[in-house]
Coordinates of C-alpha atoms in Angstrom, one line a residue:
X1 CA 0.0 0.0 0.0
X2 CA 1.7 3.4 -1.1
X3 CA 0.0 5.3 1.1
X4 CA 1.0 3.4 4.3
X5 CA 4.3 4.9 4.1
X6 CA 3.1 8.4 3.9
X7 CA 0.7 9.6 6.5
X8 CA -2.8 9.3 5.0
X9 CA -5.6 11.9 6.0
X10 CA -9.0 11.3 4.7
X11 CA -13.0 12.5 5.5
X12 CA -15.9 10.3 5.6
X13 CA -18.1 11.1 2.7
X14 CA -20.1 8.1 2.0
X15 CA -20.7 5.0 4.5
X16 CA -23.3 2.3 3.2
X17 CA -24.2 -1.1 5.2
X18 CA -23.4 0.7 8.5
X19 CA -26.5 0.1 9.9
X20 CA -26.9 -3.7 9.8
X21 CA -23.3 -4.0 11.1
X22 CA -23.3 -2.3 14.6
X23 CA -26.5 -4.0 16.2
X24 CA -24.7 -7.8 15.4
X25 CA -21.2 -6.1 17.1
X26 CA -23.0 -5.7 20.0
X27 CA -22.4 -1.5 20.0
X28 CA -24.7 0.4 22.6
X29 CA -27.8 1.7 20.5
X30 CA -26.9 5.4 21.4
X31 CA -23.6 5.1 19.7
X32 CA -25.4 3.4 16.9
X33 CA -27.2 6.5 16.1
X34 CA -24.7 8.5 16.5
X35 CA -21.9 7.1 14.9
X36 CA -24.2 7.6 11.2
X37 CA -24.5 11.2 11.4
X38 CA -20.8 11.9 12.5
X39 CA -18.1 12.3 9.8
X40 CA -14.9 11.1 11.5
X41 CA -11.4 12.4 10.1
X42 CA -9.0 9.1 10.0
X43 CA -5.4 9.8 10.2
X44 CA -3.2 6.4 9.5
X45 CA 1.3 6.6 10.2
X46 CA 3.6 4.4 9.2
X47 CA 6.9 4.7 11.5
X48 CA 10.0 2.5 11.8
X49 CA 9.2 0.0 9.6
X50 CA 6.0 -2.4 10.9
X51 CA 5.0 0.0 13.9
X52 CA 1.6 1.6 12.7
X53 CA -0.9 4.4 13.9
X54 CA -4.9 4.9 13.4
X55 CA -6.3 7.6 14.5
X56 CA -10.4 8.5 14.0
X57 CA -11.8 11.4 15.0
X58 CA -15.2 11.7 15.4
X59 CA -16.8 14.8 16.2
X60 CA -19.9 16.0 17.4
X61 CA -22.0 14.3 17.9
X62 CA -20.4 11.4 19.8
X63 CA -16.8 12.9 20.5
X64 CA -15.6 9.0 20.7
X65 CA -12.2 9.4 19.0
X66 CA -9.8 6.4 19.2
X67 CA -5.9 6.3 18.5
X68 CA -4.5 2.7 18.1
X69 CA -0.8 2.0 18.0
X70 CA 0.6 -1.3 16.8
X71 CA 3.3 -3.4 15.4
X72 CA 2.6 -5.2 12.0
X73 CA 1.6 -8.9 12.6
X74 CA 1.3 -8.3 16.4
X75 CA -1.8 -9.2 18.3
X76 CA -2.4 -6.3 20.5
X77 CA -5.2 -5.2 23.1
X78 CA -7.9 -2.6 21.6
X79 CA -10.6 -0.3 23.0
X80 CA -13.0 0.4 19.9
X81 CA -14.9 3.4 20.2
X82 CA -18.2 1.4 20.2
X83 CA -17.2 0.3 24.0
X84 CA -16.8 -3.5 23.2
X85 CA -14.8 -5.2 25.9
X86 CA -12.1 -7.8 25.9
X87 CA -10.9 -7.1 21.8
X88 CA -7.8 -8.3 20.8
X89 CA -7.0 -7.2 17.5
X90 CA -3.9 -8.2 14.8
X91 CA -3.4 -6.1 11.9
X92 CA -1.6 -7.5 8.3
X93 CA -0.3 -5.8 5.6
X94 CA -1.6 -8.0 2.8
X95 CA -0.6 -6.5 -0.6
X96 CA -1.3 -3.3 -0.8
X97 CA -4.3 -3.4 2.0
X98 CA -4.5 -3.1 5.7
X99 CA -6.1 -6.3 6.9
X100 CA -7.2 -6.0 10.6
X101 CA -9.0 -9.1 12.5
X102 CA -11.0 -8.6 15.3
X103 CA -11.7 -11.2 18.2
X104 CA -13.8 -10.6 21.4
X105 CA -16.2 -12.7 23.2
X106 CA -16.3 -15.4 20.9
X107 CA -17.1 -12.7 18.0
X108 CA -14.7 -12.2 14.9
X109 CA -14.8 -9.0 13.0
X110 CA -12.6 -8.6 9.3
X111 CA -12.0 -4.4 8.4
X112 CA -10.0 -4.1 5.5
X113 CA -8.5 -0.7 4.3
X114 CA -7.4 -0.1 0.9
X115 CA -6.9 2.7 -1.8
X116 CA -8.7 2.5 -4.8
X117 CA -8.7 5.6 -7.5
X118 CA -7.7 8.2 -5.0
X119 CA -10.4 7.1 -2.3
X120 CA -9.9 5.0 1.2
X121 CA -12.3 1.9 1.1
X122 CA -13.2 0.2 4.6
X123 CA -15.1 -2.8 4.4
X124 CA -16.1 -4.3 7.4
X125 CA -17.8 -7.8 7.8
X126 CA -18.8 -10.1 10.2
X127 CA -20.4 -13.1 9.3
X128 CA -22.5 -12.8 6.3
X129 CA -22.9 -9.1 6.9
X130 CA -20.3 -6.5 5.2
X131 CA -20.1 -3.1 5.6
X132 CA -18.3 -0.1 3.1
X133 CA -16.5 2.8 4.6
X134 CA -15.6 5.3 1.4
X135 CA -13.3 7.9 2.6
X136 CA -11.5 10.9 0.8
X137 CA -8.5 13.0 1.2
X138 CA -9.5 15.9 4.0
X139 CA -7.6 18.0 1.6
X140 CA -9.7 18.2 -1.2

């Protein structure tokens, strides 16, 4: 992935499936809601080789912003912003996309980031249900 070098800053401008994905992660309803009519900012690093960075800002009206640090390949502990409890997350770079994997409580969530034609794509799914993110450049 180019971009994973180079700091990447993009703005959510179109998000479709969200809705059928959040109630089967197990999100609280209120941040459910919310999380549709925010448009988070999502910031991703590259340092030192493997060692990565995400951070999402969210906004009004939910104000949840996460930062995740994390080695390449390394299972590590996460706090999503949806409040789910006990995630342990590992995060590949497979070809040009970020592939993350998800566990908690039994649950397995798949979030894949890639650039296609200028544009960050994040496609979510769990189970039989899939979720697409399309982000672009704050910049533009």
């Amino acid at each position: 992935m180019g971009s994973v070098g180079s700091a990447i800053e993009a703005q959510l401008f179109s998000w479709d499936g969200s809705g059928a994905l959040k109630p089967k992660e197990g999100a609280p309803k209120e941040l459910s809601d919310g999380g549709d009519a925010t448009t988070p900012t999502l910031y991703i690093s590259q340092k030192d080789g493997n060692k990565m960075r995400v951070k999402i800002e969210n906004g009004p009206p939910t104000f949840f912003d996460t930062e995740v640090k994390f080695t390449l390949g390394e299972e590590f502990d996460e706090f999503p912003s949806d409040r789910r409890k006990g995630v342990r997350s590992v995060v590949n770079l497979v070809g040009e996309k970020l592939v993350y994997l998800q566990k908690w409580d039994g649950k397995e969530t798949t979030l894949v980031r890639e650039i296609k034609d200028g544009k960050l794509f994040v496609t979510l799914t769990m189970g039989d249900v899939v979720a697409v993110r399309s982000y672009r450049r704050a910049s533009e």
